[in-house]
Coordinates of C-alpha atoms in Angstrom, one line a residue:
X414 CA -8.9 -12.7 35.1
X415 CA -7.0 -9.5 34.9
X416 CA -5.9 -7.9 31.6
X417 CA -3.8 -5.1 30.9
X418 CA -3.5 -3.3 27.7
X419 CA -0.9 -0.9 26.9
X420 CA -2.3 1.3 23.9
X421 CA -5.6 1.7 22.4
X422 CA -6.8 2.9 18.7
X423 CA -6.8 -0.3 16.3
X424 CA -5.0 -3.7 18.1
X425 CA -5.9 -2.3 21.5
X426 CA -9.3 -1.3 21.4
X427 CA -10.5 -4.3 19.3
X428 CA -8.1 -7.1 22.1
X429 CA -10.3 -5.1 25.0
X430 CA -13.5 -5.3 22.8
X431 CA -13.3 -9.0 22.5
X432 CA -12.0 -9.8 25.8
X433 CA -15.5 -8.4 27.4
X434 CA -17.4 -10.2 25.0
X435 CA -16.0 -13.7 25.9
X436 CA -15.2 -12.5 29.7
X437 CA -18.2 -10.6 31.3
X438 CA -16.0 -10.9 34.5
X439 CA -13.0 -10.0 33.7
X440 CA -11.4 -6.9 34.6
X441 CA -9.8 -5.3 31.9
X442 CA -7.6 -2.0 32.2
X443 CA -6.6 -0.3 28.8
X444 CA -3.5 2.2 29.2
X445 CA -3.2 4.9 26.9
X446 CA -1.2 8.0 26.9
X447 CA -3.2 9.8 24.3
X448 CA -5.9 11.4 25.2
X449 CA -8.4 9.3 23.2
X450 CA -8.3 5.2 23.5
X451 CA -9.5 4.5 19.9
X452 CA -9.6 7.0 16.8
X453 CA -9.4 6.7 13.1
X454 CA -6.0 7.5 12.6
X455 CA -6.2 6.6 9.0
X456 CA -9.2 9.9 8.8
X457 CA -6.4 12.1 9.9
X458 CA -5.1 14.2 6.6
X459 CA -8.8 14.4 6.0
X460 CA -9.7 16.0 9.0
X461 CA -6.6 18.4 8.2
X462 CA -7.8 18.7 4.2
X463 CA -11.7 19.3 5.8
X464 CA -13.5 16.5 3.9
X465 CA -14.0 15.4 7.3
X466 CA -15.7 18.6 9.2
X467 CA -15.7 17.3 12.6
X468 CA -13.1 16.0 14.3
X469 CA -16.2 14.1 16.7
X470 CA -15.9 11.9 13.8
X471 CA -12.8 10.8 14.2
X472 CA -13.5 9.2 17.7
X473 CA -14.4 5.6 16.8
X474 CA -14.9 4.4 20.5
X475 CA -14.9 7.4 22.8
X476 CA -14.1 6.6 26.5
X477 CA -17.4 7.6 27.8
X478 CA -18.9 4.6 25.2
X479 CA -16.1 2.3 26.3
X480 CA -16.3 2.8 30.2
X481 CA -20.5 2.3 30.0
X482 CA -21.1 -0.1 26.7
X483 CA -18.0 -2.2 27.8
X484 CA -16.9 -1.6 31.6
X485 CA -13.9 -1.0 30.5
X486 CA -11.2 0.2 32.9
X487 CA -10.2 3.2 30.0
X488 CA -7.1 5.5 31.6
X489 CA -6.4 8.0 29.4
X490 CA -2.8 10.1 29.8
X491 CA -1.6 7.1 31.5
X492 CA 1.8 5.6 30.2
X493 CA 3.5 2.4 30.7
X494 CA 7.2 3.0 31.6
X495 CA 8.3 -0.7 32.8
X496 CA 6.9 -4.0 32.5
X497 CA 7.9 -6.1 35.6
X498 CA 7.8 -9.8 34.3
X499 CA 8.4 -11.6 37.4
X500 CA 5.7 -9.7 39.5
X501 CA 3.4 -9.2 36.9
X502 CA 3.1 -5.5 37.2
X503 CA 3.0 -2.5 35.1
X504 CA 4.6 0.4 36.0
X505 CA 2.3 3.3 34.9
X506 CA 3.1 7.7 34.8
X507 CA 0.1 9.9 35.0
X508 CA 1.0 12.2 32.5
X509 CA -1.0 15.0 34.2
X510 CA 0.1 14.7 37.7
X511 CA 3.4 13.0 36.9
X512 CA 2.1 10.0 39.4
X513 CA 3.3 6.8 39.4
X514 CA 1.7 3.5 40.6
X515 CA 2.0 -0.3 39.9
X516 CA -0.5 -2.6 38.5
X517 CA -0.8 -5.9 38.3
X518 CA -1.7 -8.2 35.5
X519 CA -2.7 -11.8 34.9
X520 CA -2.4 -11.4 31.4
X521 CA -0.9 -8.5 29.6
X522 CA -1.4 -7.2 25.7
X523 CA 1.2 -4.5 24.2
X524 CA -0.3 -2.6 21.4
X525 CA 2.0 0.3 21.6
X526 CA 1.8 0.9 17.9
X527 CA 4.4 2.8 15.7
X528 CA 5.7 6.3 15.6
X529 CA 6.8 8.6 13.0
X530 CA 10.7 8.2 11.8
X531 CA 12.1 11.7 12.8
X532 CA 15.5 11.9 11.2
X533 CA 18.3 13.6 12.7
X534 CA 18.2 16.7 10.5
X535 CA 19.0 19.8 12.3
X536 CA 16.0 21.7 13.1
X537 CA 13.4 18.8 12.6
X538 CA 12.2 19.1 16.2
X539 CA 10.6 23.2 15.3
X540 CA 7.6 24.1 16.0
X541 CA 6.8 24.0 12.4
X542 CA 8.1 20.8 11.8
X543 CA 5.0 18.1 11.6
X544 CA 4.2 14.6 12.0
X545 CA 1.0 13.3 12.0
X546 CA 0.7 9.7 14.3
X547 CA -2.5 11.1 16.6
X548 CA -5.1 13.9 17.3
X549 CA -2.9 16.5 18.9
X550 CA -0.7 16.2 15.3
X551 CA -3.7 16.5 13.7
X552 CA -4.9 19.6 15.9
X553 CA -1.6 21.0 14.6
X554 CA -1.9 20.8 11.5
X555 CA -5.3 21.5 11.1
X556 CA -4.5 24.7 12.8
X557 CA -1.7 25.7 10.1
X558 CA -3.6 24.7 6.9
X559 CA -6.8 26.8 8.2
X560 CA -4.6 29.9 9.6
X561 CA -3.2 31.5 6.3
X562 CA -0.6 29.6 5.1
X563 CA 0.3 29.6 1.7
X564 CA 2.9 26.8 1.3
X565 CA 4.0 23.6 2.7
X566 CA 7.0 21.2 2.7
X567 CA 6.0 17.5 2.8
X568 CA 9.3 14.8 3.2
X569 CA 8.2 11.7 1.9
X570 CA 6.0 10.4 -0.6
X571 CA 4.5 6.9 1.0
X572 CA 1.0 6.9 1.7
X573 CA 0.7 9.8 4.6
X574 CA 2.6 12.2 2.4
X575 CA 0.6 11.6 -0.2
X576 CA -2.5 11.9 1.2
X577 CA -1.5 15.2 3.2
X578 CA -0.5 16.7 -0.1
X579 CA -3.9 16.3 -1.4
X580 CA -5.6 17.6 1.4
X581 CA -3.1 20.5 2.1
X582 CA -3.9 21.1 -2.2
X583 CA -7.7 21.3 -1.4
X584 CA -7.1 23.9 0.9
X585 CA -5.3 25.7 -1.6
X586 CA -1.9 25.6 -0.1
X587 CA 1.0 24.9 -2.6
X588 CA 2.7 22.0 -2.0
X589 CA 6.1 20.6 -3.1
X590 CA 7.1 16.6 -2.0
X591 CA 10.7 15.8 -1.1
X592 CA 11.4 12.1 -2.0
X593 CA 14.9 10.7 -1.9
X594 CA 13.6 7.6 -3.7
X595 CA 12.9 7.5 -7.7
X596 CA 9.2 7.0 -7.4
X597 CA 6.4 8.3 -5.4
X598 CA 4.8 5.7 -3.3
X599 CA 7.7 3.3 -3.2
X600 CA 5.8 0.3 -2.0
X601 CA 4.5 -0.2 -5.6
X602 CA 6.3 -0.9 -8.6
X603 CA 7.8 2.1 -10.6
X604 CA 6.2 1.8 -13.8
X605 CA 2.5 0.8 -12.2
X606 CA 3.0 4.3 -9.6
X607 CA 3.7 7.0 -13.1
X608 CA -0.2 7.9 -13.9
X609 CA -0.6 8.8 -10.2
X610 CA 2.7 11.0 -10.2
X611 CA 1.8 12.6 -13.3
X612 CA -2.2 12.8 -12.5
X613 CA -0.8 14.8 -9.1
X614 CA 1.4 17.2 -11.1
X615 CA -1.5 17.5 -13.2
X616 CA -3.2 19.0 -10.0
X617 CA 0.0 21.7 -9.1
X618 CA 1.6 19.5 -7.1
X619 CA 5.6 20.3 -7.0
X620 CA 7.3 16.7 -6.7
X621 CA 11.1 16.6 -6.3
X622 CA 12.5 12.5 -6.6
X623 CA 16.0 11.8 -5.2
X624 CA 16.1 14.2 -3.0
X625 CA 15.9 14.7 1.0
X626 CA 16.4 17.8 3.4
X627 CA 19.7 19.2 4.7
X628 CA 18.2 21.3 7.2
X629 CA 15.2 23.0 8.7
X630 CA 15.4 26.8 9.5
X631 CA 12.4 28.8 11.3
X632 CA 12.5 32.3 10.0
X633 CA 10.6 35.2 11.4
X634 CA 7.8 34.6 8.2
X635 CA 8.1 31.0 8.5
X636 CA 10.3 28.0 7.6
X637 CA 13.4 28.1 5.4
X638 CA 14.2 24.3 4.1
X639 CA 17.8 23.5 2.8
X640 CA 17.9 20.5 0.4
X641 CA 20.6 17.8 -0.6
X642 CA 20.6 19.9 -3.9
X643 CA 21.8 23.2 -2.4
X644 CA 18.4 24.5 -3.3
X645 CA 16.3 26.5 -0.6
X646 CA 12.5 26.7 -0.4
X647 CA 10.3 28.9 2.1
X648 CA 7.7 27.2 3.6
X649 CA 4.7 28.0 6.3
X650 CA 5.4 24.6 7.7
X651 CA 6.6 21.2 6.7
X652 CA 5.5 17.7 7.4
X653 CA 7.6 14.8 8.1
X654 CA 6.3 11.6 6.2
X655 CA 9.0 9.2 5.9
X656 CA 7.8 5.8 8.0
X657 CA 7.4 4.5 11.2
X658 CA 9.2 2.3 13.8
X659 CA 7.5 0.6 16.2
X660 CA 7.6 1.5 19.6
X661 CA 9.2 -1.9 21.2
X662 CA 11.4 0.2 23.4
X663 CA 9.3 -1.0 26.8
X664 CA 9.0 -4.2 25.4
X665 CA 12.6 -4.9 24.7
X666 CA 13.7 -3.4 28.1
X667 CA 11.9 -6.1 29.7
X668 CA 13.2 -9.1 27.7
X669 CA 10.8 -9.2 25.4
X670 CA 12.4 -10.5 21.8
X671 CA 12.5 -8.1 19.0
X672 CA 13.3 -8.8 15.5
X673 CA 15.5 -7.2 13.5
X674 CA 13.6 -4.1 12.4
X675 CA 12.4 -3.5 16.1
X676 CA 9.5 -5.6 16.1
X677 CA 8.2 -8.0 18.5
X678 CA 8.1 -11.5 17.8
X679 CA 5.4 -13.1 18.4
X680 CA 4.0 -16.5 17.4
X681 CA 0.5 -17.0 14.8
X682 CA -1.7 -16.5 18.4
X683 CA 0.1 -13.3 18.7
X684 CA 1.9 -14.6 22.5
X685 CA 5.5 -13.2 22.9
X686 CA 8.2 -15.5 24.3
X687 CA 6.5 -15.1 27.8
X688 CA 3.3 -16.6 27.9
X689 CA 1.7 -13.7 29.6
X690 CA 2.6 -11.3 27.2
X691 CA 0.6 -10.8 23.8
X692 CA 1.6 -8.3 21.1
X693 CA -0.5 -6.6 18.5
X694 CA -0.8 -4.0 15.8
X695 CA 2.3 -2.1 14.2
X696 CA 4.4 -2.7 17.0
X697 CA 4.9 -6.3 16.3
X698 CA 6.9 -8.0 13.5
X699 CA 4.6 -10.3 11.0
X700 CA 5.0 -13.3 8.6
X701 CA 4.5 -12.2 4.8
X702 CA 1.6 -14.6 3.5
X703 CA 3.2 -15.2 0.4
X704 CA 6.9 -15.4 1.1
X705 CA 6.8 -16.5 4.6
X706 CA 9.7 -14.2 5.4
X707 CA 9.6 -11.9 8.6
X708 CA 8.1 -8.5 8.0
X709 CA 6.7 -5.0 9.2
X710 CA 4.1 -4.0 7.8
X711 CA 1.8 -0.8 9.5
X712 CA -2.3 -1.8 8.7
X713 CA -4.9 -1.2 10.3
X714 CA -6.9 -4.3 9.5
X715 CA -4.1 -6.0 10.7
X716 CA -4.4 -4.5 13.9
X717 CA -8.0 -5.1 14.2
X718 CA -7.5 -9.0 13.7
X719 CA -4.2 -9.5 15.6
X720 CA -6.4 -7.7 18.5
X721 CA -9.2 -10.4 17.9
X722 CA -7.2 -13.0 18.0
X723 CA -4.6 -12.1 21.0
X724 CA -8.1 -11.7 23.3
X725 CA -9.2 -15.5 21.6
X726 CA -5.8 -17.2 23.0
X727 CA -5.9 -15.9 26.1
X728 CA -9.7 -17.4 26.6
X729 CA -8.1 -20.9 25.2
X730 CA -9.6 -20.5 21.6
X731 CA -7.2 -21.6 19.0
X732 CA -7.1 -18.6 16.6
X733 CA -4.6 -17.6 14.7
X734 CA -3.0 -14.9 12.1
X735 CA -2.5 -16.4 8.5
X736 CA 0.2 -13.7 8.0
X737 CA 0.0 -10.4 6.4
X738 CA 0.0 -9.7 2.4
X739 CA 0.5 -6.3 2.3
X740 CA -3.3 -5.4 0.8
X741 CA -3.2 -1.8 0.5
X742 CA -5.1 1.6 -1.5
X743 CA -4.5 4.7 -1.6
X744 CA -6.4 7.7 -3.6
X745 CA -5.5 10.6 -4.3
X746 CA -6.9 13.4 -6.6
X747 CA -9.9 10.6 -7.4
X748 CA -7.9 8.6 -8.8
X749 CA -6.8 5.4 -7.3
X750 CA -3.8 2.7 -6.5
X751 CA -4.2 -0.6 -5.1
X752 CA -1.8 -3.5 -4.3
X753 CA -1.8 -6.9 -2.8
X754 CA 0.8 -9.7 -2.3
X755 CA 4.5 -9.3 -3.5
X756 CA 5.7 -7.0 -5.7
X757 CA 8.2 -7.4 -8.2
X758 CA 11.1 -5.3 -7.0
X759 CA 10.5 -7.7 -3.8
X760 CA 10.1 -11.2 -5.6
X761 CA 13.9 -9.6 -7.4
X762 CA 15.3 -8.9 -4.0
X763 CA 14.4 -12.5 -2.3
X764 CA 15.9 -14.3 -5.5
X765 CA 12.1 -15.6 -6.2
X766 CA 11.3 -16.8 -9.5
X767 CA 8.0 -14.8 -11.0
X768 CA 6.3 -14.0 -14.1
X769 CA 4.2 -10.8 -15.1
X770 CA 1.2 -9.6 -17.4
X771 CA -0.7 -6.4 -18.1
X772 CA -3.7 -5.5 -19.4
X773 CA -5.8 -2.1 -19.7
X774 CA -9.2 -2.8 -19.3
X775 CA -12.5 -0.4 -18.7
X776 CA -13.7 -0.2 -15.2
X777 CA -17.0 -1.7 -16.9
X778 CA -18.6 -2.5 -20.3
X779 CA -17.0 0.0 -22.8
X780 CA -20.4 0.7 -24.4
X781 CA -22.1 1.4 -21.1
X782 CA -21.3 5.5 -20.7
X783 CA -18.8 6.5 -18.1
X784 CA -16.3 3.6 -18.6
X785 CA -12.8 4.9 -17.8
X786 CA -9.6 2.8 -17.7
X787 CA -7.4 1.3 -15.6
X788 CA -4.1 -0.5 -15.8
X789 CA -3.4 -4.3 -13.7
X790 CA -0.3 -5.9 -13.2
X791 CA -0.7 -9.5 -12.1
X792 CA 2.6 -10.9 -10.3
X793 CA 2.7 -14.8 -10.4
X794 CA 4.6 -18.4 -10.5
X795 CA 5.8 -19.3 -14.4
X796 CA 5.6 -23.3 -13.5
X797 CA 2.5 -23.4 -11.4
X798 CA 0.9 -20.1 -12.1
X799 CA 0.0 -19.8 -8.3
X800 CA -0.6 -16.1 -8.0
X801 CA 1.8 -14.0 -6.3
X802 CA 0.9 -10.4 -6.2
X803 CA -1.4 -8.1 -8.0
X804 CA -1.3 -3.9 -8.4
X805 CA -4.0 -1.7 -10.0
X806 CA -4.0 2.0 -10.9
X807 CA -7.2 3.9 -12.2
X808 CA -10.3 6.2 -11.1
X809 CA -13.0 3.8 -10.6
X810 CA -13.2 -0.3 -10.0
X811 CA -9.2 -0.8 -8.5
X812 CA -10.1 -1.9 -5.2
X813 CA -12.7 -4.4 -6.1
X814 CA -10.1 -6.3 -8.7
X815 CA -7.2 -6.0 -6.2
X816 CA -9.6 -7.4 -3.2
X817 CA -10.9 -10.3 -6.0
X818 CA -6.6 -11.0 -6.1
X819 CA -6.2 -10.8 -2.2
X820 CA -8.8 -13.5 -1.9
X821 CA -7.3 -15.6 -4.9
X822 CA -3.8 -15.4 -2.6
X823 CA -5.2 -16.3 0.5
X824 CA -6.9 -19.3 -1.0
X825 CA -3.5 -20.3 -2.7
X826 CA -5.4 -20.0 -6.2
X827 CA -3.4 -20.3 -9.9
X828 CA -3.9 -17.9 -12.3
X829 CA -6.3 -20.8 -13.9
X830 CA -8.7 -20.1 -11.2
X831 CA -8.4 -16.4 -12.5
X832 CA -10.2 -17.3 -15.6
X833 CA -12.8 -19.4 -14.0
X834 CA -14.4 -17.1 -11.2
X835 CA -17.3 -15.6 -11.2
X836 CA -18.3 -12.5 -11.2
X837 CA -21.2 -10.3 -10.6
X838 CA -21.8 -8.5 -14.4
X839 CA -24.0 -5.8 -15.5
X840 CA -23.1 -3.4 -18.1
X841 CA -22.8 -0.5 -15.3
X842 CA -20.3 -2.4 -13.0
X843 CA -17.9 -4.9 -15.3
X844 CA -17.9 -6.9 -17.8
X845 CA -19.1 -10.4 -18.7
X846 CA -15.2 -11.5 -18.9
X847 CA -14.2 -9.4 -15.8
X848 CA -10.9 -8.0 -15.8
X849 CA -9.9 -10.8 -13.4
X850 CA -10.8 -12.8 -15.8
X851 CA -8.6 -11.5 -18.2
X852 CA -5.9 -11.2 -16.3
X853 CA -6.6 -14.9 -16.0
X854 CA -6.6 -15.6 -19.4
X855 CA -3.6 -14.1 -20.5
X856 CA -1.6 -15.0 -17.4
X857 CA -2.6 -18.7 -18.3
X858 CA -1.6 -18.1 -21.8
X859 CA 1.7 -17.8 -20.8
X860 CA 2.2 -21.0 -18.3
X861 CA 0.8 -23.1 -20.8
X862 CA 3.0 -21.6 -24.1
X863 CA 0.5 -20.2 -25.9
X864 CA 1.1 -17.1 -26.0
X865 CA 5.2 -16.2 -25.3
X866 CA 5.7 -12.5 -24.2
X867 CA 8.6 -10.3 -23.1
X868 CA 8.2 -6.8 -21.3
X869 CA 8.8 -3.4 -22.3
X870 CA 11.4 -3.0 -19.6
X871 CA 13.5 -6.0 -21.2
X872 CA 12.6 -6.7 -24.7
X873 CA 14.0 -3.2 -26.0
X874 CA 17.2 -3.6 -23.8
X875 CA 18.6 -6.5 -26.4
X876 CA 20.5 -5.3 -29.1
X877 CA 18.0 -4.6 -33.0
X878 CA 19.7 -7.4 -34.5
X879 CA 18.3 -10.1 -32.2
X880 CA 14.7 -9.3 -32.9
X881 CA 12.0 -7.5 -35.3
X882 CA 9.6 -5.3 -33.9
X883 CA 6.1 -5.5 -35.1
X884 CA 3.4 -3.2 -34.5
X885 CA 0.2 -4.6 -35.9
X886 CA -2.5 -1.5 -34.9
X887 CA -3.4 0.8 -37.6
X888 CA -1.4 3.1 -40.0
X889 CA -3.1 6.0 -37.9
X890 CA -2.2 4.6 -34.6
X891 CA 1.4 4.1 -36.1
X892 CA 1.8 7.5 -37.5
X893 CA 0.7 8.9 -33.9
X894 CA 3.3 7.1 -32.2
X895 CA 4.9 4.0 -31.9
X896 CA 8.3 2.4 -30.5
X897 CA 11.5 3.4 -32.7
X898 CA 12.6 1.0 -35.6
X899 CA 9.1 -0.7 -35.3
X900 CA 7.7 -2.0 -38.5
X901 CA 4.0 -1.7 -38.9
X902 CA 1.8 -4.3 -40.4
X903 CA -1.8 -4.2 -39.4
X904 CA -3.4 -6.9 -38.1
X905 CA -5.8 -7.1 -40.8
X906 CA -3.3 -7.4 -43.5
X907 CA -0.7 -9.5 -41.4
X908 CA -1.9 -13.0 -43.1
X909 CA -0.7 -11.1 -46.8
X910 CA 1.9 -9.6 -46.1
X911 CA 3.7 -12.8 -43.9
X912 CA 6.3 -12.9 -46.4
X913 CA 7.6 -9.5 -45.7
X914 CA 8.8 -10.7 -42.2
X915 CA 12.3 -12.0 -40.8
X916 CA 12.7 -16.0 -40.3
X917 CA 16.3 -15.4 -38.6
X918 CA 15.2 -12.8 -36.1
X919 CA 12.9 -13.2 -33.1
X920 CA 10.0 -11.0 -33.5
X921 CA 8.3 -8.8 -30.5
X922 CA 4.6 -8.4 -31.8
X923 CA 2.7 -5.7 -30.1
X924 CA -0.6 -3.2 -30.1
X925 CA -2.7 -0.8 -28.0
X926 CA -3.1 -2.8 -24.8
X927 CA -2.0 -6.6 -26.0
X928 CA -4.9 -8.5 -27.8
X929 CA -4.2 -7.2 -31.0
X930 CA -0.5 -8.6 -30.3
X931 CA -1.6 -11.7 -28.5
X932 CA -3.3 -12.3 -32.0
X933 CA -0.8 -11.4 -34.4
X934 CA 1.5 -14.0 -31.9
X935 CA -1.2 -17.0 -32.1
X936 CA -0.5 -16.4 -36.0
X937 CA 3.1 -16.0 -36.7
X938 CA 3.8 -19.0 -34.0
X939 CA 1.5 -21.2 -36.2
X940 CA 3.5 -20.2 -39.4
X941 CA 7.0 -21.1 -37.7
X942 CA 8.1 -17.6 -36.8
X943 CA 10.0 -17.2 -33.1
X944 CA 7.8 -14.6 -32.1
X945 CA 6.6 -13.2 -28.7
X946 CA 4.0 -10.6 -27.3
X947 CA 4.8 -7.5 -26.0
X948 CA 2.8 -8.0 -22.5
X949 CA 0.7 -4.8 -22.3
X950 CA 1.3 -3.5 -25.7
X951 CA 2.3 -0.1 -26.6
X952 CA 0.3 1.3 -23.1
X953 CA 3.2 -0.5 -20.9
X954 CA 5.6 0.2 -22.9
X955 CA 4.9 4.3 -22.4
X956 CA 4.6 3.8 -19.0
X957 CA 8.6 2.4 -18.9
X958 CA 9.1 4.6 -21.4
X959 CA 7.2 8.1 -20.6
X960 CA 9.3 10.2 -23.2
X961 CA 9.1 8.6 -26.4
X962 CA 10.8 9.1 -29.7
X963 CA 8.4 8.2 -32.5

């Protein structure tokens, strides 16, 4: 057996990896035109930002390790040009010599990856115009943070532009984000993403939504940018953050089938319409868990598995990839946002029917010092409360409620499982009702009726006369601020004071966070009132609402 791998780092590395250890025969050549066959590109803005010292440390399987652990067949600066599907050949460039020979496959893997989206803005091929895909971009950049310079440009504020704008911060470079979208990180949803945009303005970072760049200009001292406003900034350099496409080109040329977006279809054991022919990592077009619509989503775990499991067909094990779900994190500034599943601007767009909830819990038990908040929106199904989709924001404990959710979703589990799982508890890393729990609790609430709620980005959209808002926290809470033409009635007092409230108006109960509310709602439903909780209380309602008038 003979396999061929065009591209290394995540999908490649791992398909060559598990290849030798089922086929201690097999020869098995990888192709890459880098000159490293796996790093940790995801280390990259670190490296540049110098929380990681050594760039050594980036090399996660260094030839030398591959060619004597494995036997590996490793050609570095070597890149496939054509894929001849009849003779089963690769046509291969050395890109030192400018050489090219054939080889010949039995079975062949494309793991070609994704490359940066470089738009066609005049002057965005300059010197001082960055991406940052590999080591060499990273070399680049490195070189320009550590050589003087004083400000940079990032376009683009998904996860690399976010992360690059931290690091080039740390250096003490000023940094000012161009993002033509209304949000920073526009995979999450725009209320759940404001702590983290504030939080990095907090830390000097200039962030500019809705708009893009006209032009890029080198000037003897550096780099003049031209935005879509008219407004010019000088720069040292600028960095070009604004997605990927994957790199099907050599695929497509030889009949390969491409979705939509670019990339390659393949079925769940990751074999292309010709049964030679495997494709893995960012380059090939995936099945959303939850929605089971076609999708491309850039992960590295991903990769690593689609790798696995190309190398496990090949050998005639049946394995196969469940789909992706989009589980992502990213931190910045220590604090941190998570997400798995669907999100909601998603579920709107594919016409899917989904409810919400929010809660604000501590990272652990309040009275055990260091607790510090966090904010969890749980995405799910309003008949069967199957969960959906789950995003977190906060400093510590995000990533181990979002991985609890991605679990839930990959075991097809309601938001009644939610309440029943459980968790490991000590005062120092939860609570004895977990925040999954909670989430549980209240998302059940609403499937089964007992608690109705509405959402801040809905309820005050109706016109005053259709409803009565009631805040039930304290007078001292109220007077700090509160949601205009509320009326506040304490919780403690609500029971006395029933007969002050409106029989012919629904009423939106809310508090701090939602318990107080969910409360005040158990009570007023049991005395005949049309009432509902405001999900998240008066937190959520700030966060769609971050200038208030109180």
């Amino acid at each position: 057996m003979k396999i061929v791998i065009i591209g290394g780092v995540a999908g490649g590395a791992s398909a060559a990896a598990r290849a030798r250890r089922l086929d201690e025969k097999a020869e098995i050549v990888v192709l890459e035109r880098g000159e490293h066959p796996s790093f940790a590109n995801c280390g990259l803005p670190y490296y540049v930002g110098g929380k990681i010292q050594s760039r050594d440390k980036l090399l996660v399987a260094p030839v030398k390790m591959l060619r004597d652990r494995l036997r590996l067949d490793v050609r570095t600066r070597s890149e496939a040009i054509r894929i001849d599907r009849e003779a089963h050949q690769v046509q291969v460039r050395n890109l030192d010599t400018g050489q090219e020979t054939s080889e010949s496959y039995d079975k062949l893997i494309i793991a070609t990856g994704a490359s940066p989206f470089r738009p066609p803005i005049p002057g965005v091929d300059g010197s001082r115009v960055l991406a940052l895909r590999d080591l060499k971009d990273a070399d680049r950049m490195h070189a320009m943070a550590t050589s003087g310079s004083k400000r940079a440009v990032i376009l683009g504020a998904g996860f690399i532009g976010i992360e690059i704008a931290e690091n080039l911060v740390r250096r003490g470079i000023a940094v000012t984000i161009l993002e033509l979208a209304d949000q920073i990180l526009p995979p999450w949803d725009r209320e759940m993403i404001g702590p983290i945009d504030a939080h990095m303005r907090q830390q000097g970072v200039d962030i500019r939504l809705g708009l893009s760049v006209e032009s890029f200009e080198e000037t003897p001292t550096g780099l003049r940018v031209q935005l879509t406003s008219g407004e010019t900034l000088d720069a040292d350099f600028a960095a070009v953050c604004i997605g990927v496409r994957p790199e099907s080109k050599l695929a497509a040329e030889a009949g390969i089938v491409c979705g939509a977006r670019g990339g390659i279809q393949t079925t769940a054991n990751m074999q292309t319409n010709d049964p030679d022919i495997y494709a893995v990592g960012d380059v090939v077009e995936v099945e959303c868990f939850v929605s089971k619509t076609p999708v491309q989503i850039p992960l590295a775990g991903p990769a690593n598995r689609q790798g696995r499991i190309a190398a496990d067909h090949i050998y005639g094990r049946n394995s196969k990839y469940r789909g992706t779900q989009g589980t992502a994190i990213v931190g910045v500034f220590e604090k941190t946002a998570a997400m798995t599943g669907l999100s909601e601007k998603i579920l709107q767009r594919i016409g899917t029917p989904y409810e919400k909830v929010y809660i604000h819990p501590a990272d652990h038990a309040g009275y055990y010092p260091g607790a510090e908040g966090m904010t969890l929106k749980l995405i799910f199904d309003p008949s069967t409360g199957k969960v959906l989709g789950a995003q977190g924001v906060g400093s510590k404990g995000v990533d181990k409620r979002i991985d609890i959710v991605a679990m839930a979703i990959q075991a097809g589990m309601t938001v009644d499982d939610l309440e029943e799982v459980e968790l490991c508890y000590a005062p120092q890393y939860g609570h004895a009702k977990d925040p999954i729990n909670m989430a549980g609790f209240v998302a059940s609430g609403v499937v089964r009726g007992d608690q109705p709620i509405v959402h801040a980005d809905a309820s005050l959209a109706e016109s005053q006369a259709n409803h009565f808002l009631l805040d039930v926290r304290s007078e001292a809470e109220f007077a700090s601020g509160h949601i205009p033409a509320a009326t506040n009635v304490p919780l403690e007092s609500l029971r006395e004071r029933i007969a002050e409230l409106p029989r012919d108006r629904r009423i939106i109960a809310y508090c701090k966070v939602g318990q107080r509310g969910y409360l005040a709602t158990r009570i007023l439903m049991q005395h005949g009132f049309d009432v509902a909780n405001l999900s998240g209380g008066y937190t959520s309602w700030l966060a769609a609402n971050p200038s208030p008038t109180t």
